[in-house]
Amino acid sequence: MAEVLDLQLRELYVRALRLHVKPVDLPRENLLSCLDIDSVKAVEILINIETTFGIEIDPEQLSAGILDSFEGLARYVAAKQSALPV
């Protein structure tokens, strides 16, 4: 499950940022600086995450750190999905 979520997030970043690289070639962390993610790109990524995974990202929990590593983002998405009512 963790590997699937990691790959989904990587693919999402590639699409949202219109990158011409393989998702597996993205770095695991320091994504904000490595991929030159500004506030506009960050909002686009967040909207894609909410749409793709059917979650709502709480503004109070929002920080740059959430988008800076696939591991942290995967944990956040998994936690939000597990809290959804069935």
Short mmCIF file of C-alpha atoms in Angstrom, two decimals, residues 23-53:
data_model
loop_
_atom_site.label_atom_id
_atom_site.label_comp_id
_atom_site.label_asym_id
_atom_site.label_seq_id
_atom_site.Cartn_x
_atom_site.Cartn_y
_atom_site.Cartn_z
CA PRO A 23 7.99 9.71 -11.41
CA VAL A 24 10.53 7.29 -9.90
CA ASP A 25 13.32 9.77 -10.71
CA LEU A 26 11.94 12.46 -8.40
CA PRO A 27 13.82 12.99 -5.13
CA ARG A 28 12.26 11.60 -1.96
CA GLU A 29 12.54 14.84 0.02
CA ASN A 30 13.41 18.53 -0.30
CA LEU A 31 10.82 18.66 -3.05
CA LEU A 32 10.03 22.35 -2.64
CA SER A 33 13.56 23.44 -3.48
CA CYS A 34 14.51 20.59 -5.83
CA LEU A 35 11.41 21.07 -7.98
CA ASP A 36 11.21 24.85 -7.52
CA ILE A 37 7.68 24.68 -6.10
CA ASP A 38 6.25 28.14 -5.47
CA SER A 39 2.92 28.98 -3.84
CA VAL A 40 0.95 28.72 -7.09
CA LYS A 41 2.39 25.29 -7.88
CA ALA A 42 1.78 24.22 -4.28
CA VAL A 43 -1.91 25.13 -4.53
CA GLU A 44 -2.20 23.17 -7.77
CA ILE A 45 -0.62 20.12 -6.11
CA LEU A 46 -2.93 20.43 -3.10
CA ILE A 47 -6.04 20.66 -5.28
CA ASN A 48 -4.90 17.59 -7.21
CA ILE A 49 -4.29 15.69 -3.96
CA GLU A 50 -7.74 16.55 -2.63
CA THR A 51 -9.41 15.53 -5.90
CA THR A 52 -7.39 12.37 -6.48
CA PHE A 53 -7.63 10.99 -2.95
#
